[in-house]
Short mmCIF file of C-alpha atoms in Angstrom, two decimals:
data_model
loop_
_atom_site.label_atom_id
_atom_site.label_comp_id
_atom_site.label_asym_id
_atom_site.label_seq_id
_atom_site.Cartn_x
_atom_site.Cartn_y
_atom_site.Cartn_z
CA MET A 1 -0.29 0.06 -0.26
CA ASN A 2 2.74 2.10 1.11
CA LYS A 3 4.42 1.74 -2.27
CA LYS A 4 1.35 2.59 -4.43
CA ILE A 5 1.07 5.99 -2.47
CA VAL A 6 4.57 6.58 -3.44
CA ILE A 7 4.41 5.81 -6.85
CA LEU A 8 0.99 7.88 -7.19
CA PHE A 9 2.78 10.67 -5.50
CA VAL A 10 5.90 10.32 -7.90
CA LEU A 11 3.55 10.58 -10.74
CA ILE A 12 1.99 13.34 -9.92
CA ILE A 13 4.86 15.30 -9.45
CA LEU A 14 5.88 14.50 -13.00
CA VAL A 15 2.76 15.40 -14.62
CA ILE A 16 2.78 18.89 -12.51
CA MET A 17 6.30 19.52 -13.63
CA PHE A 18 5.36 18.26 -16.98
CA TRP A 19 2.60 20.84 -17.48
CA TRP A 20 4.52 23.41 -15.79
CA ILE A 21 7.75 23.45 -17.91
CA PHE A 22 5.24 22.91 -21.26
CA ASN A 23 3.27 25.94 -20.28
CA LEU A 24 6.97 28.01 -19.79
CA ILE A 25 8.05 26.99 -23.04
CA SER A 26 4.46 27.77 -24.92
CA ARG A 27 4.12 31.40 -23.43
CA ASP A 28 8.14 32.16 -23.39
CA GLY A 29 8.80 34.66 -26.31
CA GLU A 30 7.69 38.22 -27.83
CA PHE A 31 7.14 40.15 -31.01
CA THR A 32 9.03 43.53 -31.09
CA LYS A 33 8.12 46.32 -33.87
CA THR A 34 11.76 47.19 -34.53
CA SER A 35 11.02 50.40 -37.00
CA HIS A 36 7.66 52.86 -37.62
CA VAL A 37 5.92 54.71 -40.22
CA THR A 38 3.41 57.34 -40.47
CA ALA A 39 1.18 58.77 -43.41
CA GLY A 40 0.61 62.36 -43.93
CA ILE A 41 -2.87 63.13 -43.85
CA GLU A 42 -2.79 64.35 -47.02
CA HIS A 43 -1.89 60.90 -48.55
CA PHE A 44 -5.71 60.09 -47.77
CA GLU A 45 -7.31 62.76 -49.12
CA LYS A 46 -7.94 61.67 -52.47
CA ARG A 47 -9.68 58.48 -50.79
CA LYS A 48 -7.12 55.94 -51.71
CA ALA A 49 -5.12 53.13 -49.74
CA VAL A 50 -2.05 53.51 -48.59
CA PHE A 51 0.75 50.84 -47.97
CA LEU A 52 2.99 50.88 -44.81
CA GLY A 53 5.87 48.55 -43.91
CA TYR A 54 7.40 47.70 -40.37
CA ASN A 55 10.02 45.35 -39.22
CA PHE A 56 9.06 43.21 -36.65
CA SER A 57 11.11 40.51 -35.27
CA TRP A 58 10.40 37.71 -32.79
CA LYS A 59 12.31 36.71 -29.58
CA GLY A 60 11.53 33.10 -27.91
CA ILE A 61 11.48 29.51 -27.94
CA GLY A 62 9.44 27.98 -31.11
CA LYS A 63 8.29 29.74 -34.24
CA PRO A 64 4.86 30.86 -33.89
CA ILE A 65 2.20 30.92 -36.49
CA ILE A 66 -0.07 33.72 -36.91
CA GLU A 67 -4.05 33.73 -37.19
CA LYS A 68 -4.85 37.22 -36.93
CA ILE A 69 -3.93 41.03 -37.00
CA GLU A 70 -6.20 43.39 -35.33
CA PHE A 71 -5.89 46.95 -35.16
CA LEU A 72 -7.40 49.05 -31.31
CA LYS A 73 -7.88 52.61 -32.14
CA ARG A 74 -7.25 55.40 -29.32
CA ASP A 75 -10.94 55.07 -27.93
CA GLY A 76 -10.25 51.43 -27.56
CA THR A 77 -12.02 49.94 -30.34
CA ILE A 78 -11.10 47.52 -32.75
CA VAL A 79 -11.11 48.42 -36.44
CA ALA A 80 -13.83 46.37 -37.96
CA LYS A 81 -13.88 45.12 -41.85
CA ASP A 82 -16.99 47.14 -42.59
CA GLU A 83 -15.35 50.44 -41.06
CA ASN A 84 -16.29 54.04 -41.74
CA ASP A 85 -12.99 55.65 -40.66
CA PHE A 86 -10.43 52.91 -41.16
CA ARG A 87 -10.00 49.76 -43.34
CA ILE A 88 -6.65 48.24 -42.62
CA GLN A 89 -5.41 44.79 -44.39
CA PRO A 90 -2.33 43.63 -42.82
CA PHE A 91 -0.05 41.42 -45.08
CA ILE A 92 3.64 39.72 -44.42
CA ALA A 93 6.09 40.98 -47.30
CA SER A 94 9.09 38.87 -48.56
CA THR A 95 10.59 42.14 -49.08
CA GLU A 96 11.35 45.38 -47.16
CA ARG A 97 10.58 47.61 -50.58
CA ILE A 98 7.50 49.38 -49.01
CA GLY A 99 7.81 51.95 -46.72
CA VAL A 100 5.21 54.52 -47.08
CA ILE A 101 3.97 54.53 -50.88
CA ASP A 102 0.33 55.13 -52.26
CA GLU A 103 -1.57 51.42 -54.20
CA GLU A 104 -1.55 52.74 -57.48
CA TYR A 105 2.49 53.26 -57.09
CA VAL A 106 2.36 49.39 -55.62
CA VAL A 107 0.38 47.73 -58.35
CA ASN A 108 2.43 49.60 -60.87
CA GLU A 109 5.78 48.31 -59.45
CA GLY A 110 4.60 44.66 -58.87
CA LEU A 111 5.33 45.18 -55.52
CA ASP A 112 1.94 43.84 -54.73
CA VAL A 113 3.03 40.02 -55.52
CA ASP A 114 5.75 39.72 -52.80
CA LEU A 115 2.64 40.26 -50.30
CA ILE A 116 0.88 37.15 -48.78
CA GLN A 117 -1.86 36.57 -46.45
CA VAL A 118 -0.83 36.75 -42.39
CA LYS A 119 -3.14 33.92 -41.70
CA GLY A 120 -1.18 30.45 -41.34
CA TYR A 121 2.42 32.62 -41.45
CA GLN A 122 5.02 30.68 -39.60
CA ILE A 123 7.28 33.20 -38.09
CA ASN A 124 11.02 32.53 -37.61
CA LYS A 125 12.82 35.71 -36.53
CA ASN A 126 12.18 38.84 -38.24
CA PHE A 127 9.53 39.66 -40.74
CA TYR A 128 8.11 43.06 -42.42
CA LEU A 129 4.52 43.57 -41.94
CA VAL A 130 2.97 45.58 -44.47
CA LEU A 131 -0.88 47.71 -43.54
CA ARG A 132 -3.15 48.37 -46.73
CA VAL A 133 -4.77 51.57 -45.10
CA GLU A 134 -7.91 53.45 -45.99
CA PHE A 135 -8.97 56.27 -44.17
CA ASP A 136 -12.28 58.02 -45.07
CA GLY A 137 -12.86 59.36 -41.92
CA THR A 138 -12.56 62.94 -40.88
CA ASN A 139 -11.27 62.19 -37.47
CA PRO A 140 -7.21 61.19 -37.23
CA ASP A 141 -7.25 61.91 -33.78
CA ASN A 142 -8.64 58.29 -33.79
CA ASP A 143 -5.58 56.55 -34.86
CA ILE A 144 -4.68 53.07 -34.20
CA LYS A 145 -3.32 52.89 -30.84
CA ILE A 146 -2.76 49.37 -30.43
CA LEU A 147 -1.36 46.11 -32.94
CA ARG A 148 -2.57 42.77 -31.49
CA ILE A 149 -1.07 39.30 -33.16
CA THR A 150 -3.19 36.63 -32.25
CA TYR A 151 -0.62 33.66 -32.85
CA LYS A 152 -0.64 29.77 -32.22
CA LYS A 153 2.61 28.06 -30.46
CA TYR A 154 2.67 24.55 -29.55
CA GLY A 155 -1.15 24.08 -30.25
CA VAL A 156 -1.35 27.37 -27.38
CA THR A 157 -3.64 30.21 -28.84
CA GLN A 158 -2.39 33.60 -27.07
CA TYR A 159 -2.18 37.14 -28.26
CA GLN A 160 0.27 40.23 -27.90
CA ASN A 161 -0.87 43.94 -28.13
CA ILE A 162 2.51 45.98 -29.37
CA PRO A 163 1.85 49.77 -28.92
CA PHE A 164 1.58 51.80 -31.92
CA ASP A 165 2.17 55.15 -30.40
CA GLY A 166 2.89 56.87 -33.26
CA GLY A 167 -0.40 55.54 -35.28
CA VAL A 168 -0.76 55.77 -38.84
CA ILE A 169 -1.76 59.14 -39.95
CA MET A 170 0.42 62.31 -38.85
CA ASP A 171 0.11 65.89 -39.78
CA GLY A 172 3.26 66.34 -42.12
CA TRP A 173 3.89 64.51 -45.38
CA TRP A 174 5.42 61.16 -43.64
CA SER A 175 7.46 60.09 -40.92
CA TYR A 176 9.82 57.26 -40.37
CA TYR A 177 11.78 55.98 -37.49
CA GLY A 178 13.36 52.27 -36.20
#
């Protein structure tokens, strides 16, 4: 009887240790935005889309798979697909050739062939996120504040909020830092 209790106790300890290690490994890592661009409000006056490119890096164990990318405005609401003010489509680019460019130039130069959907994209270390942004509103003050990446790693779905303090719209022509 005593031997069964000891074996059961050891098994329980091993299961708890395995679960704790798995939880630690599956939650390890974070995304970092290493560059930021904004487009001047005048880019959106023609009601045409503008493409903006951002460098990101992943530091951690494993290779996460992106499920979706969402954008939260300064008022806390999530940008919806049928949004009146903002419409944003995220892509992953295989090259870093897009900074702040209007859609016409992207199509004419064939830069759109480098763009792939974010859903299902497996991150290695660094990646280049390109946003196709349409702004039809009149209130640039309610700009994007947070980018939320939802991803899966080792079968565990999780998300990370990344500050977008500069937003995507500014008063000047364009801005880049990173």
